[in-house]
Amino acid sequence: MAAVTNGTDPAASGTNRGEEQAPPGIDVKTPSPARIYDVFLGGKDNYAADRAAAQVAIEAGPDIPRAARDNRAFLARAVRFAVESGIRQFIDLGTGLPTQGNVHEVAQSLTPDARVVYVDNDPIVLVHARALLPPSNTTTVIQADVREPAAVLDHPKTRSLIDFDEPVAVLMLAVLHFATDDEVRDTIKAFREAMAPGSLLVVSHSTSEGHGEAGVKAGDAWKNASVAIHDRNRKGIEALFDGFDLLEPGVVWVPEWRPDPGAKSDTRWMYAGVARRP
Ligand SMILES: C[S@@+](CC[C@H](N)C(=O)[O-])C[C@H]1O[C@@H](n2cnc3c(N)ncnc32)[C@H](O)[C@@H]1O
């Protein structure tokens, strides 16, 4: 297997974690989506099993780490767009390990009164998020499964920070591909019913579309992970927005969603779209 070339090769950097550094109760032998993604982003909160899994994806698609960074840049643009649209409250489903440009950092840099509920079902995300997030009355993190939307919507911390009579931005970035069609449909429906008119649904979603055999091989990275990956094409991802008004430019490759001037990336591993709740 060729060496990882994205600058995250643990042997090269010597910065990634050893199993002895794992927080108690964390299964480091089974690759986790949050930690595989952390490898792509050049983070250090990952373990040997995660790095081996990430390498399978990178072998198939050497620009997958760049696609992950493009996804983070999309997150920042979408949060900025939401704030400029007057939205002051965010629910970030499938938060991932804290990295640069987290939702509250982007939103509160523009409007300090922005409120953010982070949601993830991976205990390691909670360990790191709680350690990094200072106690705050504007930002909180809860451990819940997006496939059980009531557990998120009815959580006391959600209810204390989010006013469902006001527009809210619900972020589902790089998370829905970890759920089946039925689970995704039910989750989005539950959030749509809870969201006030004018709210935004923000989605990014991985795809193998256009990659042929390399796409199948990249998907093998999650074969032994704690949760399976579900491939969807552009049409399938557009269908996620049923019941919402999809905003321009529709569902497009992540770097093409309202790019910042001068942005050049052209990765083709994730689609993105933003829609308004009518
Ligand atoms: C690829 S990361 C994406 C992180 C971040 N949303 C982003 O786009 O940069 C996917 C995250 O979704 C979380 N996740 C996967 N399935 C989930 C579920 N059913 N409920 C809650 N979180 C989930 C994983 O633990 C991981 O942290």
PDB file of C-alpha atoms and ligand atoms in Angstrom:
ATOM      1  CA  MET A   1       0.000   0.000   0.000  1.00  0.00           C
ATOM      2  CA  ALA A   2       1.378   3.430  -0.902  1.00  0.00           C
ATOM      3  CA  ALA A   3       2.134   5.851   1.900  1.00  0.00           C
ATOM      4  CA  VAL A   4      -0.539   8.375   2.825  1.00  0.00           C
ATOM      5  CA  THR A   5       0.426  11.530   0.984  1.00  0.00           C
ATOM      6  CA  ASN A   6      -1.845  14.102   2.558  1.00  0.00           C
ATOM      7  CA  GLY A   7       0.504  15.003   5.334  1.00  0.00           C
ATOM      8  CA  THR A   8      -1.414  12.935   7.877  1.00  0.00           C
ATOM      9  CA  ASP A   9       0.739   9.792   7.744  1.00  0.00           C
ATOM     10  CA  PRO A  10       1.182   9.039  11.443  1.00  0.00           C
ATOM     11  CA  ALA A  11       4.582   7.492  10.866  1.00  0.00           C
ATOM     12  CA  ALA A  12       5.670  10.664   9.122  1.00  0.00           C
ATOM     13  CA  SER A  13       4.115  13.169  11.481  1.00  0.00           C
ATOM     14  CA  GLY A  14       4.508  11.283  14.748  1.00  0.00           C
ATOM     15  CA  THR A  15       1.634  13.357  16.141  1.00  0.00           C
ATOM     16  CA  ASN A  16      -1.291  10.936  16.028  1.00  0.00           C
ATOM     17  CA  ARG A  17      -2.537   9.171  19.119  1.00  0.00           C
ATOM     18  CA  GLY A  18      -1.462   5.766  20.343  1.00  0.00           C
ATOM     19  CA  GLU A  19      -4.023   3.381  21.788  1.00  0.00           C
ATOM     20  CA  GLU A  20      -2.685   3.958  25.299  1.00  0.00           C
ATOM     21  CA  GLN A  21      -3.859   7.570  25.006  1.00  0.00           C
ATOM     22  CA  ALA A  22      -7.477   6.603  24.296  1.00  0.00           C
ATOM     23  CA  PRO A  23     -10.075   8.019  26.695  1.00  0.00           C
ATOM     24  CA  PRO A  24     -11.615   5.294  28.898  1.00  0.00           C
ATOM     25  CA  GLY A  25     -14.462   3.378  27.304  1.00  0.00           C
ATOM     26  CA  ILE A  26     -13.551   4.311  23.718  1.00  0.00           C
ATOM     27  CA  ASP A  27     -13.282   1.394  21.261  1.00  0.00           C
ATOM     28  CA  VAL A  28     -10.152   2.261  19.296  1.00  0.00           C
ATOM     29  CA  LYS A  29     -10.020  -1.069  17.421  1.00  0.00           C
ATOM     30  CA  THR A  30     -13.124  -0.315  15.346  1.00  0.00           C
ATOM     31  CA  PRO A  31     -12.723   2.576  12.901  1.00  0.00           C
ATOM     32  CA  SER A  32     -15.184   5.371  13.640  1.00  0.00           C
ATOM     33  CA  PRO A  33     -16.552   7.797  11.029  1.00  0.00           C
ATOM     34  CA  ALA A  34     -15.597  10.780  13.193  1.00  0.00           C
ATOM     35  CA  ARG A  35     -11.994   9.619  13.561  1.00  0.00           C
ATOM     36  CA  ILE A  36     -11.610   8.551   9.891  1.00  0.00           C
ATOM     37  CA  TYR A  37     -12.732  12.070   8.935  1.00  0.00           C
ATOM     38  CA  ASP A  38     -10.266  13.466  11.483  1.00  0.00           C
ATOM     39  CA  VAL A  39      -7.487  11.637   9.584  1.00  0.00           C
ATOM     40  CA  PHE A  40      -8.626  13.264   6.317  1.00  0.00           C
ATOM     41  CA  LEU A  41      -8.529  16.682   7.976  1.00  0.00           C
ATOM     42  CA  GLY A  42      -5.028  16.130   9.341  1.00  0.00           C
ATOM     43  CA  GLY A  43      -6.216  15.941  12.967  1.00  0.00           C
ATOM     44  CA  LYS A  44      -4.596  13.913  15.710  1.00  0.00           C
ATOM     45  CA  ASP A  45      -7.611  12.447  17.494  1.00  0.00           C
ATOM     46  CA  ASN A  46      -7.449   9.136  15.639  1.00  0.00           C
ATOM     47  CA  TYR A  47      -5.967   5.667  16.153  1.00  0.00           C
ATOM     48  CA  ALA A  48      -4.277   2.973  14.051  1.00  0.00           C
ATOM     49  CA  ALA A  49      -7.554   1.350  12.924  1.00  0.00           C
ATOM     50  CA  ASP A  50      -8.907   4.737  11.781  1.00  0.00           C
ATOM     51  CA  ARG A  51      -5.703   5.565   9.906  1.00  0.00           C
ATOM     52  CA  ALA A  52      -5.723   2.181   8.168  1.00  0.00           C
ATOM     53  CA  ALA A  53      -9.348   2.714   7.102  1.00  0.00           C
ATOM     54  CA  ALA A  54      -8.641   6.253   5.909  1.00  0.00           C
ATOM     55  CA  GLN A  55      -5.738   4.967   3.880  1.00  0.00           C
ATOM     56  CA  VAL A  56      -8.066   2.622   1.964  1.00  0.00           C
ATOM     57  CA  ALA A  57     -10.111   5.661   0.893  1.00  0.00           C
ATOM     58  CA  ILE A  58      -7.047   7.747   0.072  1.00  0.00           C
ATOM     59  CA  GLU A  59      -5.590   4.933  -2.046  1.00  0.00           C
ATOM     60  CA  ALA A  60      -8.787   4.965  -4.116  1.00  0.00           C
ATOM     61  CA  GLY A  61      -9.216   8.727  -4.142  1.00  0.00           C
ATOM     62  CA  PRO A  62      -6.060  10.704  -3.344  1.00  0.00           C
ATOM     63  CA  ASP A  63      -8.067  13.937  -3.285  1.00  0.00           C
ATOM     64  CA  ILE A  64     -10.533  12.701  -0.626  1.00  0.00           C
ATOM     65  CA  PRO A  65      -8.721  14.637   2.160  1.00  0.00           C
ATOM     66  CA  ARG A  66      -9.069  17.757   0.006  1.00  0.00           C
ATOM     67  CA  ALA A  67     -12.780  16.977  -0.422  1.00  0.00           C
ATOM     68  CA  ALA A  68     -13.077  16.856   3.387  1.00  0.00           C
ATOM     69  CA  ARG A  69     -11.459  20.288   3.633  1.00  0.00           C
ATOM     70  CA  ASP A  70     -13.794  21.527   0.885  1.00  0.00           C
ATOM     71  CA  ASN A  71     -16.680  20.277   2.995  1.00  0.00           C
ATOM     72  CA  ARG A  72     -15.446  22.310   5.981  1.00  0.00           C
ATOM     73  CA  ALA A  73     -15.194  25.369   3.730  1.00  0.00           C
ATOM     74  CA  PHE A  74     -18.772  24.729   2.574  1.00  0.00           C
ATOM     75  CA  LEU A  75     -19.856  24.596   6.220  1.00  0.00           C
ATOM     76  CA  ALA A  76     -18.363  28.051   6.779  1.00  0.00           C
ATOM     77  CA  ARG A  77     -20.041  29.506   3.669  1.00  0.00           C
ATOM     78  CA  ALA A  78     -23.402  27.979   4.559  1.00  0.00           C
ATOM     79  CA  VAL A  79     -23.262  29.229   8.178  1.00  0.00           C
ATOM     80  CA  ARG A  80     -22.302  32.690   6.913  1.00  0.00           C
ATOM     81  CA  PHE A  81     -25.221  32.573   4.480  1.00  0.00           C
ATOM     82  CA  ALA A  82     -27.575  31.587   7.306  1.00  0.00           C
ATOM     83  CA  VAL A  83     -26.410  34.463   9.506  1.00  0.00           C
ATOM     84  CA  GLU A  84     -26.762  36.886   6.587  1.00  0.00           C
ATOM     85  CA  SER A  85     -30.309  35.521   6.146  1.00  0.00           C
ATOM     86  CA  GLY A  86     -31.061  36.569   9.718  1.00  0.00           C
ATOM     87  CA  ILE A  87     -30.736  33.164  11.406  1.00  0.00           C
ATOM     88  CA  ARG A  88     -29.354  33.175  14.932  1.00  0.00           C
ATOM     89  CA  GLN A  89     -29.759  29.518  15.978  1.00  0.00           C
ATOM     90  CA  PHE A  90     -28.144  26.341  14.659  1.00  0.00           C
ATOM     91  CA  ILE A  91     -28.436  22.608  15.208  1.00  0.00           C
ATOM     92  CA  ASP A  92     -25.368  20.791  13.895  1.00  0.00           C
ATOM     93  CA  LEU A  93     -26.179  17.087  13.467  1.00  0.00           C
ATOM     94  CA  GLY A  94     -23.160  14.789  13.237  1.00  0.00           C
ATOM     95  CA  THR A  95     -20.785  17.465  14.478  1.00  0.00           C
ATOM     96  CA  GLY A  96     -17.567  15.477  14.197  1.00  0.00           C
ATOM     97  CA  LEU A  97     -14.448  16.006  16.273  1.00  0.00           C
ATOM     98  CA  PRO A  98     -13.772  19.661  17.000  1.00  0.00           C
ATOM     99  CA  THR A  99     -11.550  21.158  14.330  1.00  0.00           C
ATOM    100  CA  GLN A 100     -11.036  24.610  12.851  1.00  0.00           C
ATOM    101  CA  GLY A 101     -14.025  26.681  11.807  1.00  0.00           C
ATOM    102  CA  ASN A 102     -16.615  25.023  14.038  1.00  0.00           C
ATOM    103  CA  VAL A 103     -20.175  26.260  13.593  1.00  0.00           C
ATOM    104  CA  HIS A 104     -20.230  28.471  16.716  1.00  0.00           C
ATOM    105  CA  GLU A 105     -16.890  30.040  15.763  1.00  0.00           C
ATOM    106  CA  VAL A 106     -18.101  31.002  12.287  1.00  0.00           C
ATOM    107  CA  ALA A 107     -21.546  32.139  13.432  1.00  0.00           C
ATOM    108  CA  GLN A 108     -20.439  34.003  16.571  1.00  0.00           C
ATOM    109  CA  SER A 109     -17.656  35.792  14.679  1.00  0.00           C
ATOM    110  CA  LEU A 110     -20.484  37.403  12.687  1.00  0.00           C
ATOM    111  CA  THR A 111     -23.107  37.660  15.403  1.00  0.00           C
ATOM    112  CA  PRO A 112     -22.057  36.952  18.992  1.00  0.00           C
ATOM    113  CA  ASP A 113     -25.628  36.090  19.984  1.00  0.00           C
ATOM    114  CA  ALA A 114     -25.727  32.977  17.727  1.00  0.00           C
ATOM    115  CA  ARG A 115     -26.733  29.810  19.584  1.00  0.00           C
ATOM    116  CA  VAL A 116     -25.517  26.357  18.593  1.00  0.00           C
ATOM    117  CA  VAL A 117     -26.519  22.827  19.624  1.00  0.00           C
ATOM    118  CA  TYR A 118     -23.965  20.236  18.594  1.00  0.00           C
ATOM    119  CA  VAL A 119     -25.166  16.632  18.247  1.00  0.00           C
ATOM    120  CA  ASP A 120     -23.149  13.468  17.724  1.00  0.00           C
ATOM    121  CA  ASN A 121     -23.581   9.842  18.742  1.00  0.00           C
ATOM    122  CA  ASP A 122     -19.865   9.018  18.938  1.00  0.00           C
ATOM    123  CA  PRO A 123     -18.706   9.245  22.564  1.00  0.00           C
ATOM    124  CA  ILE A 124     -15.229  10.392  21.522  1.00  0.00           C
ATOM    125  CA  VAL A 125     -16.737  13.500  19.932  1.00  0.00           C
ATOM    126  CA  LEU A 126     -18.439  14.294  23.208  1.00  0.00           C
ATOM    127  CA  VAL A 127     -15.229  13.811  25.199  1.00  0.00           C
ATOM    128  CA  HIS A 128     -13.309  16.245  22.997  1.00  0.00           C
ATOM    129  CA  ALA A 129     -16.139  18.708  22.452  1.00  0.00           C
ATOM    130  CA  ARG A 130     -16.840  19.023  26.164  1.00  0.00           C
ATOM    131  CA  ALA A 131     -13.142  19.527  26.860  1.00  0.00           C
ATOM    132  CA  LEU A 132     -12.820  22.236  24.231  1.00  0.00           C
ATOM    133  CA  LEU A 133     -16.103  24.068  24.578  1.00  0.00           C
ATOM    134  CA  PRO A 134     -16.017  26.498  27.474  1.00  0.00           C
ATOM    135  CA  PRO A 135     -19.192  26.487  29.594  1.00  0.00           C
ATOM    136  CA  SER A 136     -21.504  28.808  27.738  1.00  0.00           C
ATOM    137  CA  ASN A 137     -25.117  29.832  27.538  1.00  0.00           C
ATOM    138  CA  THR A 138     -24.917  30.016  23.731  1.00  0.00           C
ATOM    139  CA  THR A 139     -23.324  26.673  22.801  1.00  0.00           C
ATOM    140  CA  THR A 140     -23.950  23.118  23.954  1.00  0.00           C
ATOM    141  CA  VAL A 141     -23.206  19.566  22.903  1.00  0.00           C
ATOM    142  CA  ILE A 142     -25.438  16.541  23.311  1.00  0.00           C
ATOM    143  CA  GLN A 143     -24.924  12.861  22.646  1.00  0.00           C
ATOM    144  CA  ALA A 144     -27.804  11.637  20.497  1.00  0.00           C
ATOM    145  CA  ASP A 145     -28.491   9.684  17.344  1.00  0.00           C
ATOM    146  CA  VAL A 146     -29.815  11.660  14.364  1.00  0.00           C
ATOM    147  CA  ARG A 147     -31.835   8.570  13.436  1.00  0.00           C
ATOM    148  CA  GLU A 148     -33.865   9.230  16.585  1.00  0.00           C
ATOM    149  CA  PRO A 149     -34.840  12.843  15.891  1.00  0.00           C
ATOM    150  CA  ALA A 150     -37.151  13.114  18.908  1.00  0.00           C
ATOM    151  CA  ALA A 151     -34.140  12.501  21.167  1.00  0.00           C
ATOM    152  CA  VAL A 152     -32.564  15.628  19.673  1.00  0.00           C
ATOM    153  CA  LEU A 153     -35.659  17.783  19.309  1.00  0.00           C
ATOM    154  CA  ASP A 154     -36.985  17.047  22.808  1.00  0.00           C
ATOM    155  CA  HIS A 155     -33.630  17.135  24.580  1.00  0.00           C
ATOM    156  CA  PRO A 156     -33.764  19.665  27.437  1.00  0.00           C
ATOM    157  CA  LYS A 157     -30.561  21.342  26.198  1.00  0.00           C
ATOM    158  CA  THR A 158     -32.045  21.727  22.717  1.00  0.00           C
ATOM    159  CA  ARG A 159     -35.239  23.160  24.169  1.00  0.00           C
ATOM    160  CA  SER A 160     -33.298  25.601  26.333  1.00  0.00           C
ATOM    161  CA  LEU A 161     -31.219  27.011  23.445  1.00  0.00           C
ATOM    162  CA  ILE A 162     -33.474  26.708  20.393  1.00  0.00           C
ATOM    163  CA  ASP A 163     -36.734  28.583  19.940  1.00  0.00           C
ATOM    164  CA  PHE A 164     -38.670  26.539  17.396  1.00  0.00           C
ATOM    165  CA  ASP A 165     -41.007  29.459  16.748  1.00  0.00           C
ATOM    166  CA  GLU A 166     -38.031  31.231  15.117  1.00  0.00           C
ATOM    167  CA  PRO A 167     -36.066  30.141  12.024  1.00  0.00           C
ATOM    168  CA  VAL A 168     -33.245  27.718  12.737  1.00  0.00           C
ATOM    169  CA  ALA A 169     -30.503  26.345  10.499  1.00  0.00           C
ATOM    170  CA  VAL A 170     -30.325  22.549  10.704  1.00  0.00           C
ATOM    171  CA  LEU A 171     -26.984  21.283   9.476  1.00  0.00           C
ATOM    172  CA  MET A 172     -26.651  17.700   8.263  1.00  0.00           C
ATOM    173  CA  LEU A 173     -23.129  17.743   6.886  1.00  0.00           C
ATOM    174  CA  ALA A 174     -21.415  14.516   5.876  1.00  0.00           C
ATOM    175  CA  VAL A 175     -23.700  12.554   8.179  1.00  0.00           C
ATOM    176  CA  LEU A 176     -26.729  11.345   6.200  1.00  0.00           C
ATOM    177  CA  HIS A 177     -24.642   8.803   4.300  1.00  0.00           C
ATOM    178  CA  PHE A 178     -24.441   6.929   7.613  1.00  0.00           C
ATOM    179  CA  ALA A 179     -28.191   6.275   7.546  1.00  0.00           C
ATOM    180  CA  THR A 180     -30.561   4.170   5.439  1.00  0.00           C
ATOM    181  CA  ASP A 181     -33.135   5.732   3.085  1.00  0.00           C
ATOM    182  CA  ASP A 182     -35.946   5.181   5.591  1.00  0.00           C
ATOM    183  CA  GLU A 183     -33.935   6.630   8.473  1.00  0.00           C
ATOM    184  CA  VAL A 184     -32.934   9.688   6.432  1.00  0.00           C
ATOM    185  CA  ARG A 185     -36.517  10.287   5.293  1.00  0.00           C
ATOM    186  CA  ASP A 186     -37.912  10.028   8.817  1.00  0.00           C
ATOM    187  CA  THR A 187     -35.183  12.251  10.302  1.00  0.00           C
ATOM    188  CA  ILE A 188     -35.608  15.028   7.750  1.00  0.00           C
ATOM    189  CA  LYS A 189     -39.400  14.855   8.060  1.00  0.00           C
ATOM    190  CA  ALA A 190     -39.228  15.201  11.854  1.00  0.00           C
ATOM    191  CA  PHE A 191     -36.936  18.226  11.607  1.00  0.00           C
ATOM    192  CA  ARG A 192     -39.023  19.801   8.825  1.00  0.00           C
ATOM    193  CA  GLU A 193     -42.110  19.589  11.011  1.00  0.00           C
ATOM    194  CA  ALA A 194     -40.256  21.213  13.921  1.00  0.00           C
ATOM    195  CA  MET A 195     -38.604  23.996  11.863  1.00  0.00           C
ATOM    196  CA  ALA A 196     -40.338  27.382  11.586  1.00  0.00           C
ATOM    197  CA  PRO A 197     -40.944  28.804   8.086  1.00  0.00           C
ATOM    198  CA  GLY A 198     -37.769  30.534   6.860  1.00  0.00           C
ATOM    199  CA  SER A 199     -35.538  27.926   8.513  1.00  0.00           C
ATOM    200  CA  LEU A 200     -32.694  26.437   6.486  1.00  0.00           C
ATOM    201  CA  LEU A 201     -31.758  22.816   5.857  1.00  0.00           C
ATOM    202  CA  VAL A 202     -28.060  22.487   4.986  1.00  0.00           C
ATOM    203  CA  VAL A 203     -26.865  19.142   3.627  1.00  0.00           C
ATOM    204  CA  SER A 204     -23.623  17.712   2.306  1.00  0.00           C
ATOM    205  CA  HIS A 205     -23.388  14.074   1.322  1.00  0.00           C
ATOM    206  CA  SER A 206     -20.639  11.837  -0.015  1.00  0.00           C
ATOM    207  CA  THR A 207     -21.059  10.018  -3.322  1.00  0.00           C
ATOM    208  CA  SER A 208     -19.198   7.556  -5.504  1.00  0.00           C
ATOM    209  CA  GLU A 209     -20.969   8.975  -8.564  1.00  0.00           C
ATOM    210  CA  GLY A 210     -18.626   9.352 -11.510  1.00  0.00           C
ATOM    211  CA  HIS A 211     -15.779   7.441  -9.866  1.00  0.00           C
ATOM    212  CA  GLY A 212     -16.507   3.897 -11.135  1.00  0.00           C
ATOM    213  CA  GLU A 213     -14.334   1.253  -9.471  1.00  0.00           C
ATOM    214  CA  ALA A 214     -12.432   3.868  -7.429  1.00  0.00           C
ATOM    215  CA  GLY A 215     -15.736   4.920  -5.870  1.00  0.00           C
ATOM    216  CA  VAL A 216     -16.497   1.364  -4.781  1.00  0.00           C
ATOM    217  CA  LYS A 217     -12.987   0.954  -3.360  1.00  0.00           C
ATOM    218  CA  ALA A 218     -13.194   4.244  -1.471  1.00  0.00           C
ATOM    219  CA  GLY A 219     -16.423   3.037   0.154  1.00  0.00           C
ATOM    220  CA  ASP A 220     -14.526  -0.017   1.444  1.00  0.00           C
ATOM    221  CA  ALA A 221     -12.826   2.301   3.945  1.00  0.00           C
ATOM    222  CA  TRP A 222     -15.997   2.135   6.074  1.00  0.00           C
ATOM    223  CA  LYS A 223     -16.484  -1.651   5.596  1.00  0.00           C
ATOM    224  CA  ASN A 224     -15.271  -2.475   9.109  1.00  0.00           C
ATOM    225  CA  ALA A 225     -16.298   0.814  10.682  1.00  0.00           C
ATOM    226  CA  SER A 226     -18.781   1.220  13.518  1.00  0.00           C
ATOM    227  CA  VAL A 227     -21.446   2.185  10.979  1.00  0.00           C
ATOM    228  CA  ALA A 228     -21.966   1.419   7.282  1.00  0.00           C
ATOM    229  CA  ILE A 229     -21.882   4.028   4.536  1.00  0.00           C
ATOM    230  CA  HIS A 230     -24.833   4.437   2.150  1.00  0.00           C
ATOM    231  CA  ASP A 231     -24.023   5.712  -1.305  1.00  0.00           C
ATOM    232  CA  ARG A 232     -26.412   8.175  -2.999  1.00  0.00           C
ATOM    233  CA  ASN A 233     -26.193   9.961  -6.340  1.00  0.00           C
ATOM    234  CA  ARG A 234     -27.179  13.541  -7.118  1.00  0.00           C
ATOM    235  CA  LYS A 235     -30.802  12.586  -7.808  1.00  0.00           C
ATOM    236  CA  GLY A 236     -31.058  10.744  -4.498  1.00  0.00           C
ATOM    237  CA  ILE A 237     -29.542  13.701  -2.666  1.00  0.00           C
ATOM    238  CA  GLU A 238     -31.885  16.185  -4.363  1.00  0.00           C
ATOM    239  CA  ALA A 239     -34.787  14.054  -3.138  1.00  0.00           C
ATOM    240  CA  LEU A 240     -33.693  14.687   0.471  1.00  0.00           C
ATOM    241  CA  PHE A 241     -34.956  18.269   0.036  1.00  0.00           C
ATOM    242  CA  ASP A 242     -38.544  17.266  -0.792  1.00  0.00           C
ATOM    243  CA  GLY A 243     -40.890  19.604   1.074  1.00  0.00           C
ATOM    244  CA  PHE A 244     -38.272  22.397   1.122  1.00  0.00           C
ATOM    245  CA  ASP A 245     -37.478  25.137  -1.418  1.00  0.00           C
ATOM    246  CA  LEU A 246     -34.034  24.312  -2.747  1.00  0.00           C
ATOM    247  CA  LEU A 247     -31.995  27.508  -3.087  1.00  0.00           C
ATOM    248  CA  GLU A 248     -29.679  28.394  -5.973  1.00  0.00           C
ATOM    249  CA  PRO A 249     -27.497  26.786  -7.240  1.00  0.00           C
ATOM    250  CA  GLY A 250     -29.323  23.591  -6.166  1.00  0.00           C
ATOM    251  CA  VAL A 251     -27.454  20.396  -5.356  1.00  0.00           C
ATOM    252  CA  VAL A 252     -23.920  20.801  -6.684  1.00  0.00           C
ATOM    253  CA  TRP A 253     -20.410  19.587  -5.933  1.00  0.00           C
ATOM    254  CA  VAL A 254     -19.373  20.996  -2.567  1.00  0.00           C
ATOM    255  CA  PRO A 255     -16.778  23.486  -3.915  1.00  0.00           C
ATOM    256  CA  GLU A 256     -19.385  24.837  -6.368  1.00  0.00           C
ATOM    257  CA  TRP A 257     -21.918  25.923  -3.751  1.00  0.00           C
ATOM    258  CA  ARG A 258     -21.633  29.744  -3.810  1.00  0.00           C
ATOM    259  CA  PRO A 259     -17.804  29.639  -3.873  1.00  0.00           C
ATOM    260  CA  ASP A 260     -15.753  32.428  -2.367  1.00  0.00           C
ATOM    261  CA  PRO A 261     -14.059  34.619  -4.983  1.00  0.00           C
ATOM    262  CA  GLY A 262     -10.837  33.000  -6.189  1.00  0.00           C
ATOM    263  CA  ALA A 263     -11.629  29.552  -4.710  1.00  0.00           C
ATOM    264  CA  LYS A 264     -10.258  26.888  -7.016  1.00  0.00           C
ATOM    265  CA  SER A 265     -10.898  23.409  -5.641  1.00  0.00           C
ATOM    266  CA  ASP A 266     -12.680  20.939  -7.911  1.00  0.00           C
ATOM    267  CA  THR A 267     -13.198  17.831  -5.762  1.00  0.00           C
ATOM    268  CA  ARG A 268     -16.047  15.565  -6.798  1.00  0.00           C
ATOM    269  CA  TRP A 269     -16.672  13.340  -3.779  1.00  0.00           C
ATOM    270  CA  MET A 270     -19.454  15.260  -2.030  1.00  0.00           C
ATOM    271  CA  TYR A 271     -22.621  17.055  -3.049  1.00  0.00           C
ATOM    272  CA  ALA A 272     -24.118  19.990  -1.161  1.00  0.00           C
ATOM    273  CA  GLY A 273     -27.335  21.943  -1.084  1.00  0.00           C
ATOM    274  CA  VAL A 274     -29.210  24.463   1.055  1.00  0.00           C
ATOM    275  CA  ALA A 275     -32.987  24.748   1.168  1.00  0.00           C
ATOM    276  CA  ARG A 276     -35.539  26.944   2.887  1.00  0.00           C
ATOM    277  CA  ARG A 277     -38.479  25.628   4.896  1.00  0.00           C
ATOM    278  CA  PRO A 278     -41.572  27.182   3.254  1.00  0.00           C
TER     279      PRO A 278
HETATM  280  C1  LIG B   1     -17.749  12.743   8.461  1.00  0.00           C
HETATM  281  S1  LIG B   1     -18.104  13.401  10.043  1.00  0.00           S
HETATM  282  C2  LIG B   1     -18.751  14.989   9.589  1.00  0.00           C
HETATM  283  C3  LIG B   1     -18.462  16.071  10.595  1.00  0.00           C
HETATM  284  C4  LIG B   1     -19.035  17.440  10.257  1.00  0.00           C
HETATM  285  N1  LIG B   1     -20.494  17.390  10.199  1.00  0.00           N
HETATM  286  C5  LIG B   1     -18.504  17.947   8.941  1.00  0.00           C
HETATM  287  O1  LIG B   1     -19.195  17.832   7.925  1.00  0.00           O
HETATM  288  O2  LIG B   1     -17.396  18.477   8.902  1.00  0.00           O
HETATM  289  C6  LIG B   1     -19.596  12.517  10.428  1.00  0.00           C
HETATM  290  C7  LIG B   1     -20.030  12.674  11.878  1.00  0.00           C
HETATM  291  O3  LIG B   1     -21.358  12.178  11.994  1.00  0.00           O
HETATM  292  C8  LIG B   1     -21.441  11.423  13.173  1.00  0.00           C
HETATM  293  N2  LIG B   1     -22.549  10.466  13.024  1.00  0.00           N
HETATM  294  C9  LIG B   1     -22.632   9.409  12.185  1.00  0.00           C
HETATM  295  N3  LIG B   1     -23.807   8.789  12.340  1.00  0.00           N
HETATM  296  C10 LIG B   1     -24.472   9.467  13.301  1.00  0.00           C
HETATM  297  C11 LIG B   1     -25.744   9.307  13.919  1.00  0.00           C
HETATM  298  N4  LIG B   1     -26.561   8.305  13.567  1.00  0.00           N
HETATM  299  N5  LIG B   1     -26.119  10.176  14.870  1.00  0.00           N
HETATM  300  C12 LIG B   1     -25.285  11.201  15.250  1.00  0.00           C
HETATM  301  N6  LIG B   1     -24.082  11.397  14.701  1.00  0.00           N
HETATM  302  C13 LIG B   1     -23.676  10.551  13.736  1.00  0.00           C
HETATM  303  C14 LIG B   1     -20.108  10.750  13.302  1.00  0.00           C
HETATM  304  O4  LIG B   1     -19.856  10.324  14.634  1.00  0.00           O
HETATM  305  C15 LIG B   1     -19.183  11.850  12.844  1.00  0.00           C
HETATM  306  O5  LIG B   1     -18.782  12.651  13.915  1.00  0.00           O
END
